[in-house]
Every structure is written in C-alpha cells, then in structure tokens.
Amino acid sequence: MSQPESAVADAQAGGRSGQEPLAKLAARYGLRRAMARPRFTVYVRQLWERRHFILTYATSRNVSKYSNSALGQLWQVLTPLLNAAIYYVMFGLILGGRGNIANYTAFLLTGMFVFTYTQRTVTAGAKSISGNLSLIRALHFPRASLPLAYTIQELQQLAISMGVLLLIVVATGEFPTWLWLLIPVVLLLQTMFNVGAGLIIARLGSSMRDLNQLLPFITRTWLYASGVFFSIQEKVVGSAELPQWVADVMYYANPAASYIEVMRDILITKTDHVPPQSVWISCVFWAVFTLGFGFWYFWRAEERYGRG
C-alpha cells in the first residue's frame, strides 16, 4: 500500500476510533490542507506568475463594461465630465465654491478625475470577492488577483481620462512645465494606495454583506472632505475661521486630498491656491503603508475566501 493510501486508511481508522487527531496524522505523513494559505513571499511570487491573467482579466472587463451602450468606451470620459459639470454649476456658481481660485475649471476637473480613480477602485474592490464566488470556487489562484485586476481596470480608464484632463488644462490657459514629468510619479503613488485600499475593502466586503450598501454614503462623505470642489485652506481656515490644524488634518489624514492637492500643484500655476509642500510626504506614506498593510491583511484571510 502506498504512503497516501496508508494515510487515508489511518485517517479513516483514526476518525472512527479517535485515537489520533487528523492534524497530527497529516503531519506524520507530510500532508497539508488543500487551499492552505502559502507563506507571504510565496504568495507574492504566485501573484507575479499570474500577472498576465490579471492584466487580461482587467482588460476584458473594460472592453465588455460598455459593450452594450451606444457610446461604448466614450462613457469612460463622459461620466467624470458630466459629474464635474454638475458640481461646477452647484458648488462653483450657485454656492460660490470657486472663491478666489482663478482657473476653477482645471481645479475642479483635476479633483474629480483623481478622486474618481480612488473612489471607483475602492467600490469595485468591495465586490471583487463576493461578486466572483463561482470563479473562486472553480479555480485555484491567489485571490488577491481579483482586487488587483479591478485596480488595473480603473487605471486603464484613468489613462484615457488623464489625456482629456491635460487637454482641458491646456485649453484653460495652463502650459506644460517640467513639473508635468512628475505626473506618473503621483499616479504611481496613488495606484499603490488604491491597490492596498482595494485589498482591505475586498476582505471586508467578502464577510460584511451590508458593506456595499454603506459604501455610497462613505465615499460621498469622503468626496466632501477631500476638497474636490473647494480650497481646503480657504474654506476651512479663511471662511469658517477654524484652526489651522483642522485644515492640516484634512490634508494629511486624508489620502485622497493629498493626491488631489499634489496633482493640482503640478498642473495648475495660474492660481493662488498653494497646498503645503509637505503634502508629498503624506502621499508617500499613505502609498507605502496602505500597500503593505493591505497585502498582509488580505493574505491573512486567503483560506476563507469563497467558503460558506
């Protein structure tokens, strides 16, 4: 009788008599649980080996997302533009959110496009596990592949949106400077943050059934707190006359606000709105911390995804 057959026979006997725990029996024969969580370094290597699957899955979702609409992929650009137009009328004109900001059109669109990238990544991440249970139960692969694919999908859409944004920024009177070379750096940091945030929310969404119902309220509050359509410094310290530390908290404790402010500082020069230079430190911190913690937090529950 071979070793695996002996192990099965012993397991059946042990299960009937209760003389030897199954875990101890498996260790004696060098067996391990199916779908067991691999070591973290092995897990990262498995993700890298499946990079082509992740990219293909993200691209196919992008292609199919608007396949049934008349305008097709054009909605990738129209959606944030229409949202920005509504906010421009409501907050820029009616409620006076533009304040002393000279190039408010570029100011608002930059905030909308950058925030939308993070918002959509987090929202998609919450459904990446719960919405793909059939795939998870049918195939064996690192479950982090799904939140990663959703982030890449949103990054592909952002690439189109950023091209439109740059054209609008130039059309509103701004001119390219050497600082524009830093745009990929900012997007890389924001993508690192988005990956980590997507992994965290993916694990939460896999077990919290009501999370998808709460997310619209959470992201809407996040939108209002990120200075998308107003200057944090001007409104919080200037108009509301609150202490400077309140504005600092909104700059540094809110990753979305940090990435928005840095991108505005790069793209827009014809404005009196100047964010703190140290906001770059906030961007780097949130990118590194969220990515590292997000991977660790998601990996810890690898065995539980798709069960139950």
CSV table of N, CA and C in Angstrom, one decimal, residues 122-128 130-131 201 205 208-217:
chain,number,residue,atom,x,y,z
A,122,VAL,N,-12.0,51.6,-4.9
A,122,VAL,CA,-12.5,51.1,-3.6
A,122,VAL,C,-13.8,50.4,-3.8
A,123,THR,N,-14.7,51.1,-4.5
A,123,THR,CA,-16.1,50.5,-4.7
A,123,THR,C,-16.0,49.2,-5.4
A,124,ALA,N,-15.2,49.1,-6.5
A,124,ALA,CA,-15.0,47.8,-7.2
A,124,ALA,C,-14.4,46.7,-6.3
A,125,GLY,N,-13.4,47.1,-5.5
A,125,GLY,CA,-12.7,46.2,-4.6
A,125,GLY,C,-13.7,45.5,-3.7
A,126,ALA,N,-14.7,46.2,-3.2
A,126,ALA,CA,-15.6,45.7,-2.2
A,126,ALA,C,-16.4,44.5,-2.8
A,127,LYS,N,-16.5,44.5,-4.2
A,127,LYS,CA,-17.3,43.5,-4.8
A,127,LYS,C,-16.4,42.4,-5.5
A,128,SER,N,-15.1,42.6,-5.4
A,128,SER,CA,-14.2,41.7,-6.2
A,128,SER,C,-14.2,40.3,-5.7
A,130,SER,N,-16.9,38.9,-3.4
A,130,SER,CA,-18.3,38.5,-3.3
A,130,SER,C,-18.9,38.4,-4.6
A,131,GLY,N,-18.4,39.1,-5.6
A,131,GLY,CA,-19.0,39.1,-7.0
A,131,GLY,C,-18.4,38.0,-7.9
A,201,ILE,N,-10.6,46.6,1.5
A,201,ILE,CA,-12.0,46.6,1.3
A,201,ILE,C,-12.6,45.3,0.7
A,205,GLY,N,-15.4,43.3,2.4
A,205,GLY,CA,-16.6,43.0,1.6
A,205,GLY,C,-17.0,41.6,1.5
A,208,MET,N,-18.7,41.1,5.1
A,208,MET,CA,-19.7,42.1,5.6
A,208,MET,C,-20.7,42.3,4.4
A,209,ARG,N,-21.8,41.7,4.5
A,209,ARG,CA,-22.8,41.7,3.4
A,209,ARG,C,-23.4,43.1,3.2
A,210,ASP,N,-23.4,44.0,4.2
A,210,ASP,CA,-24.0,45.3,4.1
A,210,ASP,C,-23.0,46.4,3.7
A,211,LEU,N,-21.8,46.0,3.5
A,211,LEU,CA,-20.8,47.0,3.1
A,211,LEU,C,-21.1,47.7,1.8
A,212,ASN,N,-21.6,47.0,0.8
A,212,ASN,CA,-21.9,47.6,-0.5
A,212,ASN,C,-23.0,48.6,-0.3
A,213,GLN,N,-23.9,48.4,0.7
A,213,GLN,CA,-24.9,49.4,0.9
A,213,GLN,C,-24.4,50.6,1.6
A,214,LEU,N,-23.4,50.5,2.4
A,214,LEU,CA,-22.8,51.6,3.1
A,214,LEU,C,-21.8,52.4,2.3
A,215,LEU,N,-21.2,51.8,1.4
A,215,LEU,CA,-20.1,52.4,0.6
A,215,LEU,C,-20.5,53.7,-0.1
A,216,PRO,N,-21.7,53.8,-0.7
A,216,PRO,CA,-22.1,55.1,-1.3
A,216,PRO,C,-22.1,56.3,-0.4
A,217,PHE,N,-22.5,56.0,0.9
A,217,PHE,CA,-22.5,57.1,1.9
A,217,PHE,C,-21.1,57.4,2.3
